[in-house]
DNA sequence: ACCTGAACACCGTTCAAGT
DNA sequence: ACCTGAACACCGTTCAAGT
């Protein structure tokens, strides 16, 4: 299914050709396009080939339609990206209100990380873009509900939400591309790092590098460590606020 | 100095014209370009007009040079963006090793936020891009040094660094564009939000919106709240590790 | 209502040619 | 060593024209 090689042809394929999109039975009259089909195609294109390859023209090619036609279903490329983010965020597991808020928030964060692993382009697209899509809004409302029900004031709940998601998105964007894998390569890497230290420069960075060469960096553990830190802090704040009241 | 209006001319300005770049005395023979001058011009272009207007062609226009010439000084647009990030990060205040680590980290975070306020494009560019520029590496080394000296193990220091910066960058990217300002507009906004709630939907979001309509959201306070949470957590971890040893 | 063709005003990058 | 002209292979978006 992964068809990301830069197109070998610039011209449109012959209309008869089932070669390019083999999974599509071209006999049945193609059902008409709509916003959802466009968004879903964009998401899988981004998943497979990276966000940079999500161009109007490439997306049109995938949907067997000219780029200009897409504007019947989306307002602009920005609108497209916004819709894609909305779709991705909607995959984050729904917090269930019955569970203890801390556990709910932890599960939500881990679920979000799984979503961001599946859609590696998504975290980079969440920013000034308003989170006003209906799915997103419902999601935000549910998260706030869990926190308010747990005893946070509306403002404190919003604050907690913001702090948690800042960490979540920020961690995701720093997701390191660790490439060194087997033991030999690791110690070899450490040796090189030491050799490259120019006469006592970057000593601290070198110590960390050596440490990681021996005990590889556990990204998931690092994430959950920070998550726990924040959740514990929020819990303490909640306790302080409720005794004061 | 702000000259961001989309260029009114496509053709190059007349060579004699001091009209377009009035601050530049065009009589003296322009000093030759170099990497630093290109990067600095790109940074101020991004500051003034946004990152999207940093194109090779526009940058060339600013430097009174054809776009192709830029490739004598930078390898590619990606190289350019990397260099810009490096330059911005180098503006973050240097942590001084003499001070208590927690205060140092707090000041660093606040300084970083000031830098990101000045260069609003910067936070969005820090991601998979390696932080391997010489300035960045020296900076990383210094931060790690403060933490290690405070008693964190190399791995714990790296973890603390990662957690802090995840929060920092993540918060920055969510920086809300609060547009409502005066009191009347705020209560008006709250009224509208309530009116828009479709028969009991999004109740929690509505409560938060109303709360903010009365007591406007203090972004700086929210940031420092989360920052304090994380720093306190790290301090507790440091204490636990050192008593255990 | 939806799609196409063709155009417009852009991009990043390469490269032979100039100085 | 640095810059230019010209080209290549792209972009997003608009719009009259088709069905």
Short mmCIF file of C-alpha atoms (C1' of nucleotides) in Angstrom, two decimals:
data_model
loop_
_atom_site.label_atom_id
_atom_site.label_comp_id
_atom_site.label_asym_id
_atom_site.label_seq_id
_atom_site.Cartn_x
_atom_site.Cartn_y
_atom_site.Cartn_z
CA UNK A 1 0.00 0.00 0.00
CA UNK A 2 2.96 2.27 0.61
CA UNK A 3 3.29 4.18 -2.64
CA UNK A 4 5.49 7.11 -1.78
CA UNK A 5 8.16 6.98 -4.43
CA UNK A 6 8.12 10.28 -6.19
CA UNK A 7 5.80 9.69 -9.09
CA UNK A 8 7.63 8.22 -12.04
CA UNK A 9 5.30 9.97 -14.44
CA UNK A 10 4.24 13.57 -14.64
CA UNK A 11 1.42 12.89 -17.03
CA UNK A 12 -1.79 11.39 -15.77
CA UNK A 13 -1.89 7.61 -16.05
CA UNK A 14 -4.05 6.14 -18.80
CA UNK A 15 -7.66 6.05 -17.71
CA UNK A 16 -7.78 2.30 -18.20
CA UNK A 17 -4.82 1.58 -15.98
CA UNK A 18 -5.52 -0.41 -12.86
CA UNK A 19 -1.75 -0.51 -12.42
CA UNK A 20 -1.38 2.63 -10.34
CA UNK A 21 -4.18 2.07 -7.88
CA UNK A 22 -4.51 -1.69 -7.82
CA UNK A 23 -6.62 -1.81 -4.68
CA UNK A 24 -9.39 0.16 -6.36
CA UNK A 25 -11.82 -1.67 -8.58
CA UNK A 26 -12.20 0.86 -11.38
CA UNK A 27 -15.22 -0.80 -12.91
CA UNK A 28 -17.81 0.37 -10.40
CA UNK A 29 -18.63 4.06 -10.91
CA UNK A 30 -16.56 5.88 -8.28
CA UNK A 31 -18.73 7.24 -5.51
CA UNK A 32 -18.68 11.02 -5.30
CA UNK A 33 -16.12 12.76 -3.16
CA UNK A 34 -16.92 14.47 0.12
CA UNK A 35 -15.03 16.26 2.89
CA UNK A 36 -14.56 13.16 5.00
CA UNK A 37 -13.15 11.08 2.15
CA UNK A 38 -10.73 13.89 1.33
CA UNK A 39 -9.58 14.22 4.94
CA UNK A 40 -9.13 10.50 5.38
CA UNK A 41 -7.11 10.24 2.21
CA UNK A 42 -4.93 13.13 3.36
CA UNK A 43 -4.34 11.45 6.72
CA UNK A 44 -3.23 8.19 5.20
CA UNK A 45 -1.08 9.99 2.67
CA UNK A 46 0.62 11.86 5.52
CA UNK A 47 0.99 8.65 7.52
CA UNK A 48 2.62 6.84 4.65
CA UNK A 49 4.69 9.52 2.98
CA UNK A 50 5.05 12.36 5.46
CA UNK A 51 3.24 15.64 5.75
CA UNK A 52 5.34 17.30 3.06
CA UNK A 53 3.91 15.04 0.43
CA UNK A 54 0.38 16.16 1.24
CA UNK A 55 -0.03 18.56 -1.66
CA UNK A 56 -3.25 19.32 -3.40
CA UNK A 57 -1.91 17.75 -6.57
CA UNK A 58 -0.70 14.54 -4.93
CA UNK A 59 -3.89 14.22 -2.95
CA UNK A 60 -5.88 14.66 -6.12
CA UNK A 61 -3.80 11.95 -7.78
CA UNK A 62 -4.64 9.56 -4.94
CA UNK A 63 -8.32 10.31 -5.19
CA UNK A 64 -8.24 10.11 -8.99
CA UNK A 65 -9.35 13.66 -9.32
CA UNK A 66 -7.74 16.92 -10.40
CA UNK A 67 -6.34 19.12 -7.65
CA UNK A 68 -8.80 21.87 -8.42
CA UNK A 69 -11.72 19.57 -7.63
CA UNK A 70 -10.65 19.31 -4.03
CA UNK A 71 -11.76 22.88 -3.50
CA UNK A 72 -15.33 21.70 -3.79
CA UNK A 73 -14.86 19.98 -0.45
CA UNK A 74 -12.28 21.95 1.46
CA UNK A 75 -11.71 25.68 1.63
CA UNK A 76 -7.92 25.69 1.44
CA UNK A 77 -4.83 23.72 2.28
CA UNK A 78 -4.96 25.21 5.77
CA UNK A 79 -8.50 23.99 6.19
CA UNK A 80 -7.31 20.56 5.08
CA UNK A 81 -4.54 20.47 7.68
CA UNK A 82 -6.93 21.63 10.38
CA UNK A 83 -9.34 18.87 9.47
CA UNK A 84 -6.57 16.31 9.56
CA UNK A 85 -5.55 17.38 13.06
CA UNK A 86 -9.14 17.19 14.18
CA UNK A 87 -9.39 13.67 12.81
CA UNK A 88 -6.19 12.59 14.55
CA UNK A 89 -7.15 14.12 17.89
CA UNK A 90 -10.48 12.33 17.72
CA UNK A 91 -8.55 9.06 17.92
CA UNK A 92 -7.31 9.85 21.41
CA UNK A 93 -9.12 7.60 23.83
CA UNK A 94 -12.18 9.08 25.47
CA UNK A 95 -11.65 9.69 29.18
CA UNK A 96 -14.29 7.84 31.10
CA UNK A 97 -15.71 9.89 33.90
CA UNK A 98 -16.06 7.01 36.31
CA UNK A 99 -12.33 6.53 36.95
CA UNK A 100 -10.08 8.46 39.30
CA UNK A 101 -9.02 11.64 37.52
CA UNK A 102 -5.31 10.95 37.80
CA UNK A 103 -5.58 7.57 36.17
CA UNK A 104 -7.87 9.01 33.52
CA UNK A 105 -5.36 11.74 32.67
CA UNK A 106 -2.51 9.26 32.59
CA UNK A 107 -4.36 7.01 30.20
CA UNK A 108 -5.31 9.96 28.05
CA UNK A 109 -1.68 11.02 27.78
CA UNK A 110 -0.51 7.55 26.87
CA UNK A 111 -3.29 7.17 24.36
CA UNK A 112 -2.30 10.51 22.84
CA UNK A 113 1.25 9.32 22.51
CA UNK A 114 0.08 6.24 20.67
CA UNK A 115 -1.93 8.43 18.32
CA UNK A 116 1.10 10.64 17.70
CA UNK A 117 3.16 7.57 16.99
CA UNK A 118 0.63 6.51 14.38
CA UNK A 119 0.36 10.00 12.91
CA UNK A 120 3.85 11.35 13.26
CA UNK A 121 2.89 14.58 11.49
CA UNK A 122 0.11 15.50 13.92
CA UNK A 123 1.98 16.97 16.88
CA UNK A 124 3.79 19.39 14.62
CA UNK A 125 0.51 20.76 13.30
CA UNK A 126 -1.08 21.63 16.61
CA UNK A 127 -0.39 25.25 17.32
CA UNK A 128 -2.04 28.57 16.69
CA UNK A 129 -4.56 26.59 14.69
CA UNK A 130 -7.77 26.89 16.66
CA UNK A 131 -9.01 23.70 18.20
CA UNK A 132 -12.57 24.53 17.31
CA UNK A 133 -13.57 21.52 15.26
CA UNK A 134 -16.66 19.86 16.72
CA UNK A 135 -14.80 16.67 17.58
CA UNK A 136 -12.04 18.61 19.32
CA UNK A 137 -14.46 20.73 21.25
CA UNK A 138 -16.36 17.73 22.53
CA UNK A 139 -13.08 16.17 23.55
CA UNK A 140 -11.92 19.29 25.38
CA UNK A 141 -15.25 19.46 27.16
CA UNK A 142 -14.97 15.87 28.32
CA UNK A 143 -11.46 16.32 29.69
CA UNK A 144 -12.48 19.46 31.55
CA UNK A 145 -15.47 17.57 32.91
CA UNK A 146 -13.27 14.90 34.46
CA UNK A 147 -11.15 17.51 36.20
CA UNK A 148 -14.02 19.69 37.39
CA UNK A 149 -15.82 16.66 38.74
CA UNK A 150 -12.64 15.73 40.62
CA UNK A 151 -12.78 19.04 42.44
CA UNK A 152 -10.75 21.41 40.29
CA UNK A 153 -12.29 24.83 39.80
CA UNK A 154 -13.05 25.61 36.14
CA UNK A 155 -9.97 27.82 35.92
CA UNK A 156 -7.76 25.28 37.69
CA UNK A 157 -9.06 22.55 35.41
CA UNK A 158 -8.21 24.59 32.34
CA UNK A 159 -4.77 25.28 33.76
CA UNK A 160 -4.15 21.63 34.49
CA UNK A 161 -5.26 20.73 30.98
CA UNK A 162 -2.95 23.30 29.45
CA UNK A 163 0.04 22.22 31.51
CA UNK A 164 -0.48 18.54 30.75
CA UNK A 165 -0.91 19.07 27.03
CA UNK A 166 2.03 21.43 26.82
CA UNK A 167 4.20 18.67 28.20
CA UNK A 168 2.59 16.07 26.00
CA UNK A 169 2.96 17.95 22.72
CA UNK A 170 6.36 19.30 23.63
CA UNK A 171 7.73 15.88 24.46
CA UNK A 172 6.36 14.52 21.23
CA UNK A 173 8.08 17.14 19.14
CA UNK A 174 11.42 16.35 20.73
CA UNK A 175 10.93 12.64 20.11
CA UNK A 176 14.51 11.74 19.40
CA UNK A 177 15.40 9.63 16.41
CA UNK A 178 17.64 7.22 18.23
CA UNK A 179 19.43 5.30 15.55
CA UNK A 180 22.13 3.47 17.47
CA UNK A 181 20.85 0.08 18.39
CA UNK A 182 23.10 -2.83 19.12
CA UNK A 183 25.64 -2.97 21.88
CA UNK A 184 28.78 -2.86 19.83
CA UNK A 185 27.68 0.17 17.93
CA UNK A 186 26.76 1.84 21.18
CA UNK A 187 30.12 1.47 22.87
CA UNK A 188 31.78 2.34 19.59
CA UNK A 189 29.65 5.49 19.54
CA UNK A 190 30.71 6.37 23.06
CA UNK A 191 34.35 5.94 22.16
CA UNK A 192 33.91 8.27 19.22
CA UNK A 193 32.13 10.85 21.31
CA UNK A 194 34.97 10.84 23.80
CA UNK A 195 37.53 11.11 21.04
CA UNK A 196 35.65 14.04 19.55
CA UNK A 197 35.61 16.02 22.78
CA UNK A 198 38.02 18.79 21.98
CA UNK A 199 40.30 19.01 24.95
CA UNK A 200 37.76 19.09 27.75
CA UNK A 201 34.88 20.80 25.93
CA UNK A 202 31.31 19.59 26.29
CA UNK A 203 32.24 17.35 29.19
CA UNK A 204 28.71 17.11 30.56
CA UNK A 205 27.17 16.25 27.23
CA UNK A 206 29.87 13.63 26.85
CA UNK A 207 29.06 12.07 30.20
CA UNK A 208 25.41 11.78 29.24
CA UNK A 209 26.33 10.29 25.87
CA UNK A 210 28.51 7.69 27.55
CA UNK A 211 25.78 6.88 30.00
CA UNK A 212 23.33 6.30 27.16
CA UNK A 213 25.87 4.17 25.35
CA UNK A 214 25.83 1.80 28.32
CA UNK A 215 22.18 2.02 29.30
CA UNK A 216 20.11 2.97 26.28
CA UNK A 217 17.68 5.81 26.69
CA UNK A 218 14.15 4.63 27.49
CA UNK A 219 11.87 7.15 25.89
CA UNK A 220 8.68 5.75 27.33
CA UNK A 221 10.09 5.75 30.84
CA UNK A 222 11.29 9.33 30.43
CA UNK A 223 7.85 10.40 29.26
CA UNK A 224 6.06 8.72 32.13
CA UNK A 225 8.52 10.12 34.62
CA UNK A 226 7.66 13.69 33.60
CA UNK A 227 3.99 12.86 33.37
CA UNK A 228 4.01 11.52 36.90
CA UNK A 229 5.78 14.63 38.13
CA UNK A 230 3.07 16.84 36.72
CA UNK A 231 0.19 14.67 37.88
CA UNK A 232 1.59 14.52 41.40
CA UNK A 233 1.95 18.27 41.41
CA UNK A 234 -1.63 18.75 40.28
CA UNK A 235 -2.83 16.37 42.96
CA UNK A 236 -1.01 18.34 45.62
CA UNK A 237 -2.54 21.56 44.31
CA UNK A 238 -5.99 20.01 44.39
CA UNK A 239 -5.47 18.93 48.00
CA UNK A 240 -4.21 22.36 49.04
CA UNK A 241 -7.11 24.13 47.37
CA UNK A 242 -9.76 21.91 48.89
CA UNK A 243 -8.44 22.10 52.45
CA UNK A 244 -8.16 25.87 52.17
CA UNK A 245 -11.79 26.12 51.13
CA UNK B 1 11.47 49.13 9.03
CA UNK B 2 8.53 46.77 8.75
CA UNK B 3 8.29 46.11 5.03
CA UNK B 4 6.10 43.06 4.74
CA UNK B 5 3.50 44.13 2.26
CA UNK B 6 3.64 41.71 -0.60
CA UNK B 7 6.08 43.32 -3.00
CA UNK B 8 4.40 45.75 -5.33
CA UNK B 9 6.87 44.95 -8.06
CA UNK B 10 8.00 41.67 -9.47
CA UNK B 11 10.86 43.16 -11.40
CA UNK B 12 14.05 44.11 -9.60
CA UNK B 13 14.14 47.73 -8.45
CA UNK B 14 16.35 50.09 -10.44
CA UNK B 15 19.92 49.71 -9.35
CA UNK B 16 20.10 53.39 -8.43
CA UNK B 17 17.07 53.26 -6.16
CA UNK B 18 17.70 54.01 -2.51
CA UNK B 19 13.92 53.99 -2.17
CA UNK B 20 13.49 50.33 -1.38
CA UNK B 21 16.21 49.94 1.21
CA UNK B 22 16.49 53.45 2.60
CA UNK B 23 18.60 52.47 5.59
CA UNK B 24 21.37 51.25 3.33
CA UNK B 25 23.78 53.75 1.82
CA UNK B 26 24.13 52.33 -1.66
CA UNK B 27 27.20 54.36 -2.52
CA UNK B 28 29.74 52.33 -0.56
CA UNK B 29 30.45 49.03 -2.32
CA UNK B 30 28.30 46.49 -0.54
CA UNK B 31 30.39 44.22 1.61
CA UNK B 32 30.32 40.62 0.47
CA UNK B 33 27.72 38.24 1.83
CA UNK B 34 28.47 35.49 4.31
CA UNK B 35 26.58 32.85 6.24
CA UNK B 36 26.05 35.00 9.30
CA UNK B 37 24.67 37.95 7.36
CA UNK B 38 22.27 35.62 5.55
CA UNK B 39 21.09 34.03 8.80
CA UNK B 40 20.61 37.37 10.53
CA UNK B 41 18.63 38.73 7.61
CA UNK B 42 16.46 35.62 7.64
CA UNK B 43 15.81 35.99 11.36
CA UNK B 44 14.71 39.60 11.08
CA UNK B 45 12.60 38.80 8.04
CA UNK B 46 10.87 36.05 10.02
CA UNK B 47 10.46 38.33 13.03
CA UNK B 48 8.86 41.06 10.96
CA UNK B 49 6.83 39.13 8.42
CA UNK B 50 6.44 35.60 9.72
CA UNK B 51 8.25 32.42 8.85
CA UNK B 52 6.19 31.83 5.73
CA UNK B 53 7.67 34.89 4.09
CA UNK B 54 11.18 33.53 4.51
CA UNK B 55 11.62 32.31 0.95
CA UNK B 56 14.89 32.21 -0.91
CA UNK B 57 13.60 34.79 -3.32
CA UNK B 58 12.34 37.23 -0.69
CA UNK B 59 15.50 36.83 1.34
CA UNK B 60 17.55 37.53 -1.76
CA UNK B 61 15.47 40.65 -2.39
CA UNK B 62 16.27 41.88 1.12
CA UNK B 63 19.95 41.27 0.66
CA UNK B 64 19.92 42.80 -2.83
CA UNK B 65 21.05 39.58 -4.37
CA UNK B 66 19.45 36.92 -6.53
CA UNK B 67 18.03 33.89 -4.75
CA UNK B 68 20.53 31.58 -6.41
CA UNK B 69 23.42 33.45 -4.83
CA UNK B 70 22.30 32.41 -1.38
CA UNK B 71 23.41 28.88 -2.13
CA UNK B 72 26.98 30.10 -1.93
CA UNK B 73 26.45 30.53 1.80
CA UNK B 74 23.86 28.01 2.86
CA UNK B 75 23.30 24.47 1.69
CA UNK B 76 19.53 24.54 1.44
CA UNK B 77 16.41 26.09 2.90
CA UNK B 78 16.50 23.46 5.63
CA UNK B 79 20.03 24.45 6.50
CA UNK B 80 18.84 28.05 6.64
CA UNK B 81 16.04 27.21 9.07
CA UNK B 82 18.39 25.18 11.23
CA UNK B 83 20.81 28.07 11.39
CA UNK B 84 18.01 30.44 12.34
CA UNK B 85 16.95 28.20 15.22
CA UNK B 86 20.54 27.99 16.39
CA UNK B 87 20.79 31.75 16.36
CA UNK B 88 17.56 32.16 18.32
CA UNK B 89 18.47 29.54 20.92
CA UNK B 90 21.80 31.29 21.46
CA UNK B 91 19.84 34.27 22.77
CA UNK B 92 18.55 32.29 25.73
CA UNK B 93 20.30 33.55 28.83
CA UNK B 94 23.32 31.55 29.91
CA UNK B 95 22.70 29.71 33.17
CA UNK B 96 25.33 30.75 35.68
CA UNK B 97 26.67 27.83 37.63
CA UNK B 98 26.96 29.72 40.88
CA UNK B 99 23.24 29.94 41.58
CA UNK B 100 20.93 27.33 43.06
CA UNK B 101 19.94 24.97 40.26
CA UNK B 102 16.23 25.51 40.67
CA UNK B 103 16.52 29.25 40.32
CA UNK B 104 18.85 28.82 37.38
CA UNK B 105 16.39 26.57 35.60
CA UNK B 106 13.52 28.91 36.33
CA UNK B 107 15.42 31.88 34.92
CA UNK B 108 16.42 29.86 31.90
CA UNK B 109 12.81 28.95 31.19
CA UNK B 110 11.64 32.52 31.54
CA UNK B 111 14.46 33.76 29.35
CA UNK B 112 13.53 31.18 26.74
CA UNK B 113 9.96 32.42 26.81
CA UNK B 114 11.16 35.94 26.18
CA UNK B 115 13.20 34.73 23.25
CA UNK B 116 10.20 32.87 21.84
CA UNK B 117 8.14 36.00 22.22
CA UNK B 118 10.71 37.91 20.19
CA UNK B 119 11.02 35.16 17.59
CA UNK B 120 7.54 33.78 17.39
CA UNK B 121 8.50 31.38 14.60
CA UNK B 122 11.27 29.67 16.59
CA UNK B 123 9.37 27.25 18.82
CA UNK B 124 7.61 25.78 15.81
CA UNK B 125 10.90 24.96 14.14
CA UNK B 126 12.45 22.97 16.96
CA UNK B 127 11.74 19.33 16.34
CA UNK B 128 13.40 16.45 14.59
CA UNK B 129 15.97 19.00 13.49
CA UNK B 130 19.14 18.02 15.30
CA UNK B 131 20.34 20.47 17.90
CA UNK B 132 23.92 19.99 16.83
CA UNK B 133 24.98 23.53 16.02
CA UNK B 134 28.04 24.54 18.03
CA UNK B 135 26.16 27.24 19.93
CA UNK B 136 23.38 24.83 20.81
CA UNK B 137 25.76 22.13 21.92
CA UNK B 138 27.63 24.49 24.23
CA UNK B 139 24.31 25.59 25.66
CA UNK B 140 23.14 22.04 26.25
CA UNK B 141 26.41 21.25 27.94
CA UNK B 142 26.09 24.20 30.29
CA UNK B 143 22.56 23.30 31.33
CA UNK B 144 23.56 19.71 31.99
CA UNK B 145 26.51 21.00 33.99
CA UNK B 146 24.27 22.96 36.34
CA UNK B 147 22.11 19.92 37.00
CA UNK B 148 24.97 17.46 37.42
CA UNK B 149 26.73 19.81 39.78
CA UNK B 150 23.51 20.05 41.79
CA UNK B 151 23.64 16.31 42.35
CA UNK B 152 21.65 14.82 39.48
CA UNK B 153 23.22 11.80 37.84
CA UNK B 154 24.05 12.34 34.16
CA UNK B 155 20.99 10.35 33.10
CA UNK B 156 18.73 12.12 35.60
CA UNK B 157 20.06 15.48 34.45
CA UNK B 158 19.30 14.65 30.84
CA UNK B 159 15.83 13.50 31.86
CA UNK B 160 15.18 16.68 33.81
CA UNK B 161 16.36 18.74 30.84
CA UNK B 162 14.09 16.88 28.46
CA UNK B 163 11.05 17.17 30.71
CA UNK B 164 11.57 20.89 31.30
CA UNK B 165 12.08 21.69 27.64
CA UNK B 166 9.16 19.57 26.56
CA UNK B 167 6.94 21.67 28.77
CA UNK B 168 8.61 24.87 27.65
CA UNK B 169 8.30 24.27 23.92
CA UNK B 170 4.89 22.70 24.23
CA UNK B 171 3.48 25.61 26.17
CA UNK B 172 4.90 28.01 23.66
CA UNK B 173 3.24 26.28 20.75
CA UNK B 174 -0.13 26.48 22.45
CA UNK B 175 0.34 30.19 23.17
CA UNK B 176 -3.23 31.29 22.74
CA UNK B 177 -4.05 34.33 20.67
CA UNK B 178 -6.31 35.99 23.18
CA UNK B 179 -8.03 38.75 21.32
CA UNK B 180 -10.78 39.80 23.69
CA UNK B 181 -9.51 42.64 25.79
CA UNK B 182 -11.78 45.10 27.47
CA UNK B 183 -14.38 44.28 30.05
CA UNK B 184 -17.49 44.92 28.05
CA UNK B 185 -16.34 42.76 25.20
CA UNK B 186 -15.49 40.03 27.64
CA UNK B 187 -18.87 39.79 29.28
CA UNK B 188 -20.44 40.15 25.87
CA UNK B 189 -18.32 37.22 24.73
CA UNK B 190 -19.41 35.15 27.69
CA UNK B 191 -23.06 35.88 26.91
CA UNK B 192 -22.53 34.75 23.36
CA UNK B 193 -20.78 31.59 24.42
CA UNK B 194 -23.69 30.73 26.66
CA UNK B 195 -26.17 31.47 23.91
CA UNK B 196 -24.24 29.23 21.55
CA UNK B 197 -24.30 26.24 23.89
CA UNK B 198 -26.65 23.91 22.10
CA UNK B 199 -29.05 22.74 24.77
CA UNK B 200 -26.59 21.68 27.44
CA UNK B 201 -23.68 20.65 25.23
CA UNK B 202 -20.10 21.62 26.08
CA UNK B 203 -21.09 22.70 29.56
CA UNK B 204 -17.62 22.43 31.00
CA UNK B 205 -15.99 24.40 28.23
CA UNK B 206 -18.69 27.00 28.73
CA UNK B 207 -17.96 27.29 32.43
CA UNK B 208 -14.30 27.87 31.70
CA UNK B 209 -15.13 30.44 29.04
CA UNK B 210 -17.36 32.30 31.48
CA UNK B 211 -14.68 32.18 34.11
CA UNK B 212 -12.18 33.70 31.72
CA UNK B 213 -14.68 36.34 30.72
CA UNK B 214 -14.72 37.55 34.32
CA UNK B 215 -11.07 36.98 35.24
CA UNK B 216 -8.96 37.13 32.14
CA UNK B 217 -6.54 34.31 31.56
CA UNK B 218 -3.04 35.12 32.81
CA UNK B 219 -0.72 33.31 30.49
CA UNK B 220 2.44 34.10 32.38
CA UNK B 221 0.95 32.87 35.66
CA UNK B 222 -0.22 29.67 33.99
CA UNK B 223 3.24 29.06 32.60
CA UNK B 224 4.97 29.63 35.89
CA UNK B 225 2.46 27.44 37.68
CA UNK B 226 3.35 24.47 35.51
CA UNK B 227 7.03 25.31 35.66
CA UNK B 228 6.93 25.33 39.45
CA UNK B 229 5.14 22.00 39.46
CA UNK B 230 7.89 20.39 37.43
CA UNK B 231 10.74 22.01 39.33
CA UNK B 232 9.27 20.92 42.65
CA UNK B 233 8.93 17.41 41.34
CA UNK B 234 12.52 17.35 40.20
CA UNK B 235 13.66 18.64 43.54
CA UNK B 236 11.79 15.87 45.31
CA UNK B 237 13.35 13.31 43.00
CA UNK B 238 16.81 14.72 43.70
CA UNK B 239 16.20 14.48 47.43
CA UNK B 240 14.94 10.91 47.19
CA UNK B 241 17.89 9.81 45.06
CA UNK B 242 20.49 11.35 47.35
CA UNK B 243 19.10 9.94 50.61
CA UNK B 244 18.86 6.52 49.00
CA UNK B 245 22.51 6.64 48.04
"C1'" DA C 1 -23.48 19.85 -7.83
"C1'" DC C 2 -19.27 18.42 -9.06
"C1'" DC C 3 -15.29 18.11 -12.17
"C1'" DT C 4 -11.77 19.73 -15.75
"C1'" DG C 5 -8.41 22.73 -18.36
"C1'" DA C 6 -5.88 26.29 -18.30
"C1'" DA C 7 -3.86 29.84 -16.31
"C1'" DC C 8 -1.54 32.92 -12.61
"C1'" DA C 9 1.80 33.94 -9.44
"C1'" DC C 10 4.56 31.84 -6.97
"C1'" DC C 11 8.22 28.07 -4.93
"C1'" DG C 12 13.45 25.54 -4.09
"C1'" DT C 13 17.28 24.23 -6.54
"C1'" DT C 14 20.76 23.51 -10.30
"C1'" DC C 15 24.12 24.95 -13.45
"C1'" DA C 16 26.60 27.04 -17.17
"C1'" DA C 17 28.20 31.46 -17.79
"C1'" DG C 18 30.10 35.62 -16.41
"C1'" DT C 19 33.43 38.81 -13.31
"C1'" DA D 1 35.19 33.29 -4.93
"C1'" DC D 2 30.96 35.06 -5.64
"C1'" DC D 3 27.02 36.42 -8.50
"C1'" DT D 4 23.56 36.16 -12.49
"C1'" DG D 5 20.26 34.26 -16.05
"C1'" DA D 6 17.74 30.92 -17.28
"C1'" DA D 7 15.73 26.90 -16.68
"C1'" DC D 8 13.35 22.73 -14.32
"C1'" DA D 9 9.97 20.68 -11.77
"C1'" DC D 10 7.15 21.77 -8.78
"C1'" DC D 11 3.48 24.60 -5.60
"C1'" DG D 12 -1.78 26.71 -4.00
"C1'" DT D 13 -5.58 28.79 -5.88
"C1'" DT D 14 -9.01 30.80 -9.23
"C1'" DC D 15 -12.32 30.55 -12.72
"C1'" DA D 16 -14.72 29.93 -16.98
"C1'" DA D 17 -16.34 26.01 -19.14
"C1'" DG D 18 -18.26 21.63 -19.35
"C1'" DT D 19 -21.66 17.59 -17.58
#
